[in-house]
Structures are given as structure tokens and as C-alpha cells.
């Protein structure tokens, strides 16, 4: 994708064949000229007015091709910052593709690349890079929590926070530069504290923001919660019960589940990926040994686990990592009148006794990991985390330069480097190849 293209692009903005109404967008200097020969009443097209009419042209076939509503946005007052025409037609796959084919017959119009409309919004200063990325997050949001976070970022939350960091650092630069201007005169150097306080303040907030990534990642991938335990303890029964469907095979034979099965479900507005695993024991046959290996892998990837024990099975013969959050479930309580003490939940998959308590406990684990963020901002992008880490390292360098009294030139240079790294988040200093990579990850039409 060329970042500097200023030609006219066209694409279907709704998934083809989705029925209902489809929207085709044309953006660029020739957007209006491209629709003119096809539209019944082009003279009525005025900025920001939806005009009903129909599409007719020999290239579209005989007679009326379709009824349509055309809306024209005059640049720069459009989402891309360019002249933009939106054509709403009926949503059939043939209709959409045929119209697109005919639009790109015009020599000045070509098919849009992935994410190119959003790229143009960014290049024309309509949105910063963090908001452009939020568009992709909004589209991919699987649950209410991910949606809320994408909306927060789309409304400029991350940008505002990053700008407040930059503002504080620029203020230090102003002080230092004033000092440099008067360095040949007898003036007092700025007290260390005046320079250090803002650096430390920004540094602390940056660290907190980096920490939100742990939760932000879960907003994207869901919370991974394997059900672990000895064979026959009722893991698959519990998996089915929590999902509300008979997904995993349940039998009275120990060693029934040999491969892991996973299924996501929405819980407390978040996606929880529940994983049914093979019962862990010193197993005989190869398939079961492999299954036990996978159960152990799941433990290493888990956000927290549900460990199941039962009166008629051996205790789990595996030491779990000490820092792993665990919900200890004693299942088959219907079989045991005097259960041992010390479990979090006493459950019967058969009678559902204890199920509500277990759900509440899962809820509190999810909410416990959930994080209010820094000024409401949670980062979920690896790219943002990486840039913030490098920014943090640069702030450490500033801090050292101030403490070691290295001199105003050194401090100023470290601050400028820190500002450059920060600019990568909003796109001010992001290299073109990274921009290409980000926008190529969007779908065509966005
Ligand atoms: N009485 C009683 N039986 C249960 C309960 N939960 C599960 N069972 C029975 O215990 C047996 C084993 O259940 P599963 O869910 O297959 O156990 P598992 O832990 O997945 O077993 P593996 O996949 O072999 O490791 C089945 O016969 C279930 O019907 C319960 O709460 N009460
Ligand atoms: Mg099982």
C-alpha cells in the first residue's frame, strides 16, 4: 500500500451477501465524477444530503440496475477528509460486486486496499493512529468489555493520556531551553526537583499503563480457564454444566477425555475460554499420556484454573505453580455426607448444588483481574505496550541524567528521544512500514 496515493478508491463497506442494505464507498478527488454517469439525478447531490434515485448505465445491464440512496460528503468534512460518496443499494452479492466492477472501470478509480479508508482518515489528520487502531478493535470486539475499551480508545482516551505525558515533558524542555539560552549569563540552574517531579510522575503513570496490558490482552483473547483434576472427578460434567450444553463426552470410565476441548462463553461481560482437559494420572496408553501433557500445557497458559476433586477419585498427583489462582471444587457432594474441609466450593454436577456459588467465584476472579485502567485507559495492543516500554526506558535515562546533573543538553536530548517514542503511539513519528503493517491488518472497505 502506498501511503502517499491521492487517487480515488472504492470498496464495499458491508460484508457481501449479508442481505439488507449494502454500502459502497468511493473516496478521493473523483468520487463525485465516478457516480455521476450512473446515478439518475446527479444534479441533486449536495453535501451531507441523502438523495434517493436509481442506478442505470449500459455497463450495469439493461434497464434500472437498482434503487439507491447516495450521500455525498465534501472533503475535508468527511470521515476520510476527502470527497466521499456513499452508495446504499440492496445487499445482494451480485449487486454489490457488479456496481463495484463498473465503478472501477472509470480510469481514475481503483479498488481500495485493506484499511485504506481509515489510513486516509489518519493521513488527513481526521484521527490519530491509536484511534485508527481502535476501529479494528471495535470491529473485532467479542464482548461488552472489549467493546467498551475499543469505544474508549476511539473517543481518544489513549491519545489524551499520551498527550498529557508529552505536555509535561515539553514543559521541562521549555525550562531547560530557557536555561540554555541564558547559559552565558549568571542565572541559577533549575532545582533538580522541578525537573524530576514531572519525569517521575509520567514514569509512574506509564508503568501503570503498561500493566493494564495484562487485562487488555484478556479483552482480546478472553480469560483462559482450564478445568483440571484426576480422571473421573467430573471435569467434563462441569464443563458441560457451565456451558449449558453437552459438548464434552461424559462416561464413568476414568480417562474418557484425552484431548483438550475449549469453548468461549460470555461471563460478566467478558469472554471466558473454558478448557476441558484429560484427567491427570500416571497413565498407561500413549493417547492418555499425550492428553496429560496437554493438560499440563494448559496449566501453564491459564489465567486461573478450576481444580476438581471427588470422593471416589484419587487426589490430584501434580504440584501446581504456587502463584496460580485456583478455585478448589469438591464435586459429587451428593455422594458424600461428610466431605473434607478446605475446599472453595462443594458441588454436585448432578443436582447443581453449589453451581451458583461457583459462578460467583468465577465472576469475582474475572472482575479481580479486570482493571479500571489509567484514567480509564487500558492498552490491548502489543505495539502500544512495546512503545510504552521503550518510552519508560527513555524516562529512566532522563531521570538518571537529572540525578547525575549531566547538564541541560543531555537532559533535553533524552526528553526529545522520549517524545519521539511517544509519538509512535499517536502516529506522529511512526515509520511508514509500520503504518502499512497496521492498516494492512484491517479488512477491505474499512
Ligand atoms: N454422583 C455424581 N456423579 C457425577 C457427578 N459429576 C460427574 N459424575 C459422574 O462421574 C463420572 C465421570 O464424569 P466425567 O465428567 O466424565 O469426569 P472427567 O473428570 O471428565 O473424567 P475424565 O475425562 O476421564 O478425566 C460420570 O459417570 C459422571 O456421570 C456428580 O456431581 N455426582
Ligand atoms: Mg472428561
Short mmCIF file of C-alpha atoms and ligand atoms in Angstrom, two decimals:
data_model
loop_
_atom_site.label_atom_id
_atom_site.label_comp_id
_atom_site.label_asym_id
_atom_site.label_seq_id
_atom_site.Cartn_x
_atom_site.Cartn_y
_atom_site.Cartn_z
CA UNK A 1 0.00 0.00 0.00
CA UNK A 2 1.35 3.41 -0.98
CA UNK A 3 0.97 5.94 1.82
CA UNK A 4 1.06 8.93 -0.49
CA UNK A 5 -1.64 7.90 -3.02
CA UNK A 6 -4.13 10.62 -3.68
CA UNK A 7 -6.27 8.83 -6.22
CA UNK A 8 -9.90 7.74 -5.85
CA UNK A 9 -10.66 4.43 -4.21
CA UNK A 10 -13.82 2.34 -4.00
CA UNK A 11 -14.91 -0.62 -1.90
CA UNK A 12 -17.91 -2.42 -0.45
CA UNK A 13 -18.21 -1.43 3.19
CA UNK A 14 -20.59 -4.17 4.28
CA UNK A 15 -19.85 -7.91 4.06
CA UNK A 16 -21.02 -9.17 0.64
CA UNK A 17 -24.10 -11.35 0.67
CA UNK A 18 -25.12 -10.16 4.12
CA UNK A 19 -28.53 -9.15 2.75
CA UNK A 20 -30.30 -5.98 3.88
CA UNK A 21 -28.62 -2.84 2.65
CA UNK A 22 -25.05 -2.68 1.37
CA UNK A 23 -22.94 0.47 1.34
CA UNK A 24 -20.26 1.14 -1.26
CA UNK A 25 -17.86 3.94 -0.56
CA UNK A 26 -15.88 5.99 -3.04
CA UNK A 27 -13.27 8.38 -1.66
CA UNK A 28 -10.93 10.78 -3.44
CA UNK A 29 -10.94 13.75 -5.81
CA UNK A 30 -13.03 11.93 -8.47
CA UNK A 31 -15.59 10.38 -6.12
CA UNK A 32 -18.44 12.56 -7.35
CA UNK A 33 -17.43 12.28 -11.02
CA UNK A 34 -17.43 8.48 -10.70
CA UNK A 35 -21.08 8.28 -9.60
CA UNK A 36 -22.42 10.95 -11.98
CA UNK A 37 -22.84 8.78 -15.12
CA UNK A 38 -24.55 6.00 -13.13
CA UNK A 39 -26.99 7.95 -10.97
CA UNK A 40 -30.45 9.11 -12.12
CA UNK A 41 -30.37 12.59 -10.55
CA UNK A 42 -26.73 13.62 -10.06
CA UNK A 43 -27.69 17.31 -10.08
CA UNK A 44 -29.46 16.82 -6.73
CA UNK A 45 -26.29 15.67 -4.97
CA UNK A 46 -25.37 18.26 -2.34
CA UNK A 47 -23.04 17.81 0.63
CA UNK A 48 -24.49 15.82 3.55
CA UNK A 49 -27.82 15.09 1.88
CA UNK A 50 -29.10 11.61 1.21
CA UNK A 51 -30.62 11.53 -2.28
CA UNK A 52 -32.91 8.70 -3.41
CA UNK A 53 -32.74 7.65 -7.06
CA UNK A 54 -31.70 4.70 -9.18
CA UNK A 55 -28.65 3.39 -10.93
CA UNK A 56 -28.71 2.96 -14.72
CA UNK A 57 -25.87 2.52 -17.15
CA UNK A 58 -25.23 0.24 -20.14
CA UNK A 59 -22.29 -1.34 -18.24
CA UNK A 60 -24.71 -2.26 -15.42
CA UNK A 61 -27.02 -4.10 -17.85
CA UNK A 62 -30.37 -3.21 -19.35
CA UNK A 63 -32.90 -1.01 -17.52
CA UNK A 64 -32.72 0.00 -13.90
CA UNK A 65 -29.93 -1.81 -12.06
CA UNK A 66 -31.14 -0.97 -8.54
CA UNK A 67 -32.74 1.75 -6.44
CA UNK A 68 -30.23 3.54 -4.28
CA UNK A 69 -29.57 6.31 -1.80
CA UNK A 70 -26.46 8.37 -2.49
CA UNK A 71 -24.89 10.59 0.14
CA UNK A 72 -22.11 12.98 -0.76
CA UNK A 73 -19.64 14.35 1.79
CA UNK A 74 -17.48 17.20 0.57
CA UNK A 75 -13.87 16.97 1.75
CA UNK A 76 -12.45 17.87 4.19
CA UNK A 77 -15.78 17.40 6.01
CA UNK A 78 -15.88 13.66 5.55
CA UNK A 79 -14.56 10.71 7.50
CA UNK A 80 -11.60 10.31 5.13
CA UNK A 81 -11.03 14.05 4.84
CA UNK A 82 -11.57 13.74 1.05
CA UNK A 83 -14.63 13.93 -1.18
CA UNK A 84 -16.59 10.84 -0.23
CA UNK A 85 -19.67 9.26 -1.80
CA UNK A 86 -21.65 6.53 -0.08
CA UNK A 87 -23.99 4.50 -2.25
CA UNK A 88 -26.57 2.39 -0.43
CA UNK A 89 -28.08 -0.39 -2.54
CA UNK A 90 -29.77 -3.72 -1.85
CA UNK A 91 -27.36 -6.11 -0.20
CA UNK A 92 -27.13 -8.96 -2.71
CA UNK A 93 -23.64 -10.20 -3.56
CA UNK A 94 -24.20 -9.81 -7.35
CA UNK A 95 -25.49 -6.23 -6.97
CA UNK A 96 -22.55 -5.13 -4.84
CA UNK A 97 -19.82 -6.72 -6.92
CA UNK A 98 -21.29 -5.61 -10.25
CA UNK A 99 -21.58 -2.00 -9.10
CA UNK A 100 -18.03 -2.07 -7.74
CA UNK A 101 -16.76 -3.57 -11.03
CA UNK A 102 -18.39 -0.77 -13.00
CA UNK A 103 -17.14 1.96 -10.64
CA UNK A 104 -13.55 0.84 -11.05
CA UNK A 105 -13.92 0.81 -14.86
CA UNK A 106 -13.52 4.57 -14.57
CA UNK A 107 -9.79 5.22 -15.16
CA UNK A 108 -9.48 7.45 -12.09
CA UNK A 109 -10.98 4.94 -9.63
CA UNK A 110 -9.33 1.81 -8.28
CA UNK A 111 -10.23 -0.82 -5.70
CA UNK A 112 -9.36 0.19 -2.15
CA UNK A 113 -6.71 -1.78 -0.30
CA UNK A 114 -7.24 -3.18 3.21
CA UNK A 115 -7.84 -0.40 5.72
CA UNK A 116 -7.28 2.30 3.13
CA UNK A 117 -10.27 4.45 4.11
CA UNK A 118 -9.05 4.53 7.71
CA UNK A 119 -5.49 5.14 6.52
CA UNK A 120 -6.70 8.21 4.62
CA UNK A 121 -8.55 9.45 7.72
CA UNK A 122 -5.27 9.16 9.57
CA UNK A 123 -3.12 10.76 6.86
CA UNK A 124 -5.58 13.63 6.53
CA UNK A 125 -5.46 14.28 10.26
CA UNK A 126 -9.03 13.14 10.99
CA UNK A 127 -7.95 10.60 13.59
CA UNK A 128 -4.67 9.74 15.26
CA UNK A 129 -3.15 6.29 14.94
CA UNK A 130 -4.40 4.99 18.29
CA UNK A 131 -7.97 5.85 17.27
CA UNK A 132 -7.49 4.26 13.84
CA UNK A 133 -6.39 1.08 15.57
CA UNK A 134 -9.43 1.29 17.82
CA UNK A 135 -11.63 0.97 14.71
CA UNK A 136 -10.14 -2.50 14.17
CA UNK A 137 -10.62 -3.36 17.85
CA UNK A 138 -14.24 -2.23 17.70
CA UNK A 139 -14.91 -4.49 14.72
CA UNK A 140 -13.26 -7.47 16.42
CA UNK A 141 -14.81 -6.92 19.87
CA UNK A 142 -16.40 -10.18 21.05
CA UNK A 143 -17.97 -8.99 24.28
CA UNK A 144 -19.21 -5.91 26.11
CA UNK A 145 -15.91 -5.31 27.94
CA UNK A 146 -13.82 -5.37 24.72
CA UNK A 147 -16.40 -3.15 23.04
CA UNK A 148 -16.28 -0.64 25.89
CA UNK A 149 -12.49 -0.48 25.72
CA UNK A 150 -12.45 -0.01 21.94
CA UNK A 151 -15.02 2.79 22.27
CA UNK A 152 -12.89 4.43 24.96
CA UNK A 153 -9.86 4.37 22.66
CA UNK A 154 -11.92 5.50 19.67
CA UNK A 155 -13.08 8.52 21.63
CA UNK A 156 -9.42 9.44 22.05
CA UNK A 157 -8.70 8.15 25.59
CA UNK A 158 -5.21 6.85 24.85
CA UNK A 159 -4.38 9.87 22.71
CA UNK A 160 -5.40 12.27 25.50
CA UNK A 161 -3.29 10.38 28.03
CA UNK A 162 -0.26 10.25 25.74
CA UNK A 163 -0.66 13.96 25.04
CA UNK A 164 -0.77 14.74 28.74
CA UNK A 165 2.55 12.86 29.12
CA UNK A 166 4.04 14.76 26.19
CA UNK A 167 2.78 18.07 27.58
CA UNK A 168 4.55 17.53 30.89
CA UNK A 169 7.79 16.58 29.17
CA UNK A 170 7.61 19.52 26.77
CA UNK A 171 7.24 21.81 29.77
CA UNK A 172 10.60 20.53 31.06
CA UNK A 173 12.11 21.19 27.64
CA UNK A 174 10.88 24.80 27.82
CA UNK A 175 12.57 25.27 31.20
CA UNK A 176 15.81 23.67 30.01
CA UNK A 177 15.89 25.58 26.75
CA UNK A 178 15.46 28.85 28.63
CA UNK A 179 18.46 27.83 30.71
CA UNK A 180 20.48 27.05 27.61
CA UNK A 181 19.61 30.44 26.11
CA UNK A 182 20.98 32.19 29.19
CA UNK A 183 23.84 29.79 29.84
CA UNK A 184 26.44 32.54 29.33
CA UNK A 185 24.82 34.69 31.99
CA UNK A 186 24.78 34.36 35.74
CA UNK A 187 21.49 32.58 36.38
CA UNK A 188 20.54 29.90 38.87
CA UNK A 189 20.07 26.41 37.47
CA UNK A 190 16.59 24.96 37.86
CA UNK A 191 16.36 22.90 41.06
CA UNK A 192 16.60 19.16 40.33
CA UNK A 193 13.20 18.59 41.88
CA UNK A 194 11.45 20.81 39.37
CA UNK A 195 12.73 18.61 36.55
CA UNK A 196 12.50 15.32 38.38
CA UNK A 197 8.92 15.55 39.68
CA UNK A 198 7.23 15.57 36.27
CA UNK A 199 9.54 12.82 34.94
CA UNK A 200 8.74 10.60 37.92
CA UNK A 201 5.03 11.38 37.65
CA UNK A 202 4.90 10.41 33.97
CA UNK A 203 7.06 7.37 34.67
CA UNK A 204 4.69 6.06 37.37
CA UNK A 205 1.66 6.51 35.13
CA UNK A 206 3.46 4.84 32.23
CA UNK A 207 4.25 1.82 34.38
CA UNK A 208 0.60 1.56 35.45
CA UNK A 209 -0.47 1.86 31.82
CA UNK A 210 1.92 -0.91 30.74
CA UNK A 211 0.44 -3.09 33.49
CA UNK A 212 -3.06 -2.68 32.05
CA UNK A 213 -1.87 -4.73 29.07
CA UNK A 214 -2.28 -7.91 31.10
CA UNK A 215 -6.01 -7.22 31.30
CA UNK A 216 -6.16 -5.65 27.83
CA UNK A 217 -4.81 -8.85 26.29
CA UNK A 218 -7.60 -10.75 28.02
CA UNK A 219 -10.09 -8.37 26.48
CA UNK A 220 -8.83 -9.58 23.10
CA UNK A 221 -8.24 -13.28 23.77
CA UNK A 222 -10.60 -13.95 26.67
CA UNK A 223 -9.70 -15.38 30.09
CA UNK A 224 -8.29 -18.90 29.75
CA UNK A 225 -9.69 -21.16 32.46
CA UNK A 226 -8.84 -24.88 32.27
CA UNK A 227 -10.67 -27.44 34.42
CA UNK A 228 -8.02 -29.66 35.95
CA UNK A 229 -8.29 -32.77 38.12
CA UNK A 230 -7.92 -36.52 38.49
CA UNK A 231 -9.65 -38.81 35.99
CA UNK A 232 -13.37 -39.28 36.61
CA UNK A 233 -13.66 -36.37 39.04
CA UNK A 234 -16.35 -34.77 36.85
CA UNK A 235 -14.39 -32.19 34.82
CA UNK A 236 -16.30 -32.82 31.60
CA UNK A 237 -19.59 -32.84 33.51
CA UNK A 238 -18.71 -29.44 34.96
CA UNK A 239 -17.55 -28.13 31.57
CA UNK A 240 -20.94 -29.05 30.07
CA UNK A 241 -22.83 -27.64 33.04
CA UNK A 242 -21.09 -24.25 32.85
CA UNK A 243 -21.56 -24.04 29.10
CA UNK A 244 -25.17 -25.16 29.32
CA UNK A 245 -24.69 -27.75 26.58
CA UNK A 246 -23.47 -31.34 26.23
CA UNK A 247 -20.25 -30.53 24.47
CA UNK A 248 -17.78 -32.93 26.14
CA UNK A 249 -18.23 -36.71 26.45
CA UNK A 250 -19.04 -37.90 29.97
CA UNK A 251 -18.70 -41.58 30.98
CA UNK A 252 -17.97 -43.48 34.17
CA UNK A 253 -14.68 -44.67 32.64
CA UNK A 254 -11.60 -42.91 34.00
CA UNK A 255 -9.56 -41.49 31.12
CA UNK A 256 -12.51 -40.55 28.88
CA UNK A 257 -11.22 -37.10 27.90
CA UNK A 258 -7.87 -37.41 26.13
CA UNK A 259 -7.62 -34.22 24.14
CA UNK A 260 -8.43 -30.75 25.40
CA UNK A 261 -11.71 -29.17 24.29
CA UNK A 262 -12.25 -25.46 24.63
CA UNK A 263 -15.24 -23.20 24.27
CA UNK A 264 -15.65 -19.50 24.91
CA UNK A 265 -18.65 -18.12 26.68
CA UNK A 266 -19.58 -14.66 27.88
CA UNK A 267 -19.34 -14.23 31.60
CA UNK A 268 -19.57 -10.94 33.49
CA UNK A 269 -19.32 -9.12 30.12
CA UNK A 270 -16.01 -10.86 29.40
CA UNK A 271 -15.13 -13.84 27.24
CA UNK A 272 -14.09 -16.81 29.34
CA UNK A 273 -12.48 -19.66 27.41
CA UNK A 274 -13.27 -22.78 29.38
CA UNK A 275 -10.99 -25.75 28.67
CA UNK A 276 -11.88 -29.35 29.47
CA UNK A 277 -8.71 -31.40 29.98
CA UNK A 278 -7.63 -35.01 30.34
CA UNK A 279 -7.57 -36.24 33.95
CA UNK A 280 -4.04 -36.20 35.29
CA UNK A 281 -2.59 -39.54 36.45
CA UNK A 282 0.34 -41.84 35.75
CA UNK A 283 -1.32 -43.06 32.58
CA UNK A 284 -0.70 -46.20 30.57
CA UNK A 285 -1.65 -45.80 26.91
CA UNK A 286 0.10 -43.28 24.67
CA UNK A 287 -3.05 -41.26 23.88
CA UNK A 288 -3.69 -40.67 27.55
CA UNK A 289 -0.06 -39.74 28.21
CA UNK A 290 -0.26 -37.12 25.42
CA UNK A 291 -3.55 -35.86 26.88
CA UNK A 292 -1.95 -35.42 30.30
CA UNK A 293 0.90 -33.47 28.63
CA UNK A 294 -1.68 -31.13 27.11
CA UNK A 295 -3.39 -30.65 30.46
CA UNK A 296 -0.05 -29.53 31.87
CA UNK A 297 0.44 -27.11 28.96
CA UNK A 298 -2.98 -25.67 29.72
CA UNK A 299 -1.98 -25.06 33.32
CA UNK A 300 0.99 -23.01 32.13
CA UNK A 301 -1.25 -20.86 29.90
CA UNK A 302 -4.08 -20.43 32.41
CA UNK A 303 -5.30 -17.14 33.88
CA UNK A 304 -6.74 -19.18 36.73
CA UNK A 305 -7.85 -22.80 37.00
CA UNK A 306 -10.79 -24.76 38.35
CA UNK A 307 -9.42 -27.81 40.13
CA UNK A 308 -11.91 -30.63 40.60
CA UNK A 309 -11.72 -33.37 43.23
CA UNK A 310 -14.33 -36.01 44.09
CA UNK A 311 -14.94 -38.58 46.86
CA UNK A 312 -14.47 -41.55 44.51
CA UNK A 313 -11.19 -40.45 42.86
CA UNK A 314 -7.56 -40.25 43.93
CA UNK A 315 -6.27 -36.76 44.85
CA UNK A 316 -4.51 -34.91 42.03
CA UNK A 317 -0.94 -36.21 41.66
CA UNK A 318 0.53 -32.95 40.44
CA UNK A 319 2.06 -29.96 42.13
CA UNK A 320 0.58 -26.72 40.79
CA UNK A 321 2.55 -23.46 40.46
CA UNK A 322 2.33 -21.53 43.71
CA UNK A 323 1.17 -18.26 42.18
CA UNK A 324 -1.58 -19.89 40.11
CA UNK A 325 -5.04 -18.70 41.17
CA UNK A 326 -7.12 -21.79 41.80
CA UNK A 327 -10.78 -22.43 42.53
CA UNK A 328 -10.84 -25.69 44.50
CA UNK A 329 -14.02 -27.61 43.77
CA UNK A 330 -15.13 -30.73 45.63
CA UNK A 331 -17.55 -32.40 43.21
CA UNK A 332 -20.12 -35.21 43.67
CA UNK A 333 -21.18 -33.78 47.03
CA UNK A 334 -24.40 -35.80 46.56
CA UNK A 335 -22.28 -38.93 47.22
CA UNK A 336 -20.59 -37.70 50.36
CA UNK A 337 -22.38 -36.83 53.60
CA UNK A 338 -19.14 -35.82 55.42
CA UNK A 339 -16.98 -34.01 52.88
CA UNK A 340 -13.45 -32.94 53.86
CA UNK A 341 -12.91 -29.30 54.82
CA UNK A 342 -10.84 -26.75 52.95
CA UNK A 343 -12.45 -26.55 49.50
CA UNK A 344 -13.74 -23.29 47.99
CA UNK A 345 -16.86 -24.87 46.51
CA UNK A 346 -18.85 -28.01 47.31
CA UNK A 347 -20.62 -29.00 44.12
CA UNK A 348 -22.81 -31.63 42.57
CA UNK A 349 -22.94 -31.62 38.79
CA UNK A 350 -25.89 -34.00 39.12
CA UNK A 351 -28.09 -31.87 41.40
CA UNK A 352 -26.46 -28.47 40.55
CA UNK A 353 -25.91 -27.81 44.24
CA UNK A 354 -23.13 -25.23 44.60
CA UNK A 355 -23.28 -24.15 40.94
CA UNK A 356 -24.34 -20.57 41.71
CA UNK A 357 -21.54 -20.19 44.27
CA UNK A 358 -19.05 -21.46 41.71
CA UNK A 359 -20.29 -18.98 39.10
CA UNK A 360 -19.98 -16.16 41.64
CA UNK A 361 -16.42 -17.20 42.34
CA UNK A 362 -15.52 -17.29 38.62
CA UNK A 363 -17.09 -13.86 38.36
CA UNK A 364 -15.01 -12.49 41.21
CA UNK A 365 -11.81 -13.88 39.64
CA UNK A 366 -12.60 -12.21 36.32
CA UNK A 367 -13.53 -8.92 37.97
CA UNK A 368 -10.47 -9.12 40.19
CA UNK A 369 -8.22 -9.31 37.14
CA UNK A 370 -10.27 -6.60 35.42
CA UNK A 371 -8.65 -3.29 35.92
CA UNK A 372 -10.06 0.20 35.88
CA UNK A 373 -7.07 1.35 33.83
CA UNK A 374 -5.11 4.59 33.96
CA UNK A 375 -7.63 7.45 33.63
CA UNK A 376 -9.94 4.77 32.23
CA UNK A 377 -7.43 3.72 29.54
CA UNK A 378 -6.48 0.07 29.08
CA UNK A 379 -3.99 -0.88 26.41
CA UNK A 380 -4.61 -4.07 24.48
CA UNK A 381 -2.18 -3.68 21.61
CA UNK A 382 1.27 -5.28 21.63
CA UNK A 383 2.51 -2.29 19.62
CA UNK A 384 1.37 0.18 22.28
CA UNK A 385 2.89 -1.93 25.03
CA UNK A 386 6.20 -2.10 23.18
CA UNK A 387 6.28 1.68 22.55
CA UNK A 388 5.37 2.41 26.20
CA UNK A 389 8.14 0.09 27.41
CA UNK A 390 10.70 1.92 25.29
CA UNK A 391 9.25 5.24 26.47
CA UNK A 392 9.64 4.04 30.06
CA UNK A 393 13.30 3.11 29.45
CA UNK A 394 13.87 6.55 27.96
CA UNK A 395 12.27 8.17 31.03
CA UNK A 396 14.69 6.20 33.20
CA UNK A 397 17.51 7.70 31.14
CA UNK A 398 16.04 11.21 31.72
CA UNK A 399 15.83 10.51 35.43
CA UNK A 400 19.48 9.42 35.55
CA UNK A 401 20.56 12.46 33.53
CA UNK A 402 18.79 14.77 36.01
CA UNK A 403 20.09 12.97 39.11
CA UNK A 404 23.65 12.80 37.79
CA UNK A 405 23.42 16.51 36.84
CA UNK A 406 24.66 15.63 33.35
CA UNK A 407 23.79 19.08 32.11
CA UNK A 408 20.79 20.56 30.35
CA UNK A 409 21.82 19.42 26.82
CA UNK A 410 21.82 15.77 27.89
CA UNK A 411 18.51 16.02 29.70
CA UNK A 412 16.94 17.82 26.74
CA UNK A 413 18.22 15.20 24.31
CA UNK A 414 16.83 12.34 26.45
CA UNK A 415 13.47 14.08 26.67
CA UNK A 416 13.32 14.58 22.91
CA UNK A 417 14.05 10.88 22.39
CA UNK A 418 11.29 10.02 24.86
CA UNK A 419 8.86 12.29 22.98
CA UNK A 420 9.76 10.57 19.71
CA UNK A 421 8.90 7.15 21.11
CA UNK A 422 5.64 8.53 22.47
CA UNK A 423 4.78 9.92 19.04
CA UNK A 424 4.76 6.37 17.66
CA UNK A 425 1.55 5.67 19.55
CA UNK A 426 -0.38 8.54 18.03
CA UNK A 427 1.35 8.10 14.67
CA UNK A 428 3.34 11.33 14.64
CA UNK A 429 6.65 9.51 14.43
CA UNK A 430 5.57 6.07 13.26
CA UNK A 431 7.65 4.79 10.34
CA UNK A 432 5.79 4.13 7.07
CA UNK A 433 6.43 0.38 7.06
CA UNK A 434 4.80 0.06 10.48
CA UNK A 435 1.84 2.14 9.29
CA UNK A 436 1.47 -0.14 6.26
CA UNK A 437 1.53 -3.17 8.51
CA UNK A 438 -1.11 -1.74 10.85
CA UNK A 439 -3.56 -0.79 8.10
CA UNK A 440 -2.99 -3.98 6.11
CA UNK A 441 -4.47 -5.79 9.13
CA UNK A 442 -7.86 -4.12 8.53
CA UNK A 443 -10.44 -5.53 6.15
CA UNK A 444 -11.06 -4.03 2.72
CA UNK A 445 -13.79 -1.39 2.89
CA UNK A 446 -12.70 -0.10 6.31
N1 LIG B 1 -22.94 -38.72 41.67
C1 LIG B 1 -22.34 -37.87 40.88
N2 LIG B 1 -21.71 -38.29 39.77
C2 LIG B 1 -21.10 -37.39 38.98
C3 LIG B 1 -21.11 -36.01 39.28
N3 LIG B 1 -20.38 -35.39 38.34
C4 LIG B 1 -19.97 -36.31 37.46
N4 LIG B 1 -20.39 -37.54 37.84
C5 LIG B 1 -20.13 -38.82 37.18
O1 LIG B 1 -18.73 -39.11 37.24
C6 LIG B 1 -18.32 -39.80 36.07
C7 LIG B 1 -17.15 -39.10 35.43
O2 LIG B 1 -17.58 -37.85 34.95
P1 LIG B 1 -16.75 -37.05 33.84
O3 LIG B 1 -17.38 -35.71 33.75
O4 LIG B 1 -16.63 -37.83 32.60
O5 LIG B 1 -15.36 -36.97 34.56
P2 LIG B 1 -13.98 -36.42 34.00
O6 LIG B 1 -13.28 -35.79 35.13
O7 LIG B 1 -14.21 -35.60 32.79
O8 LIG B 1 -13.23 -37.77 33.60
P3 LIG B 1 -12.00 -37.99 32.59
O9 LIG B 1 -12.33 -37.30 31.31
O10 LIG B 1 -11.96 -39.44 32.42
O11 LIG B 1 -10.80 -37.45 33.25
C8 LIG B 1 -19.55 -39.89 35.17
O12 LIG B 1 -20.17 -41.13 35.36
C9 LIG B 1 -20.45 -38.77 35.69
O13 LIG B 1 -21.83 -39.01 35.47
C10 LIG B 1 -21.80 -35.60 40.47
O14 LIG B 1 -21.85 -34.41 40.82
N5 LIG B 1 -22.38 -36.56 41.21
MG1 LIG B 2 -13.54 -35.76 30.87
#
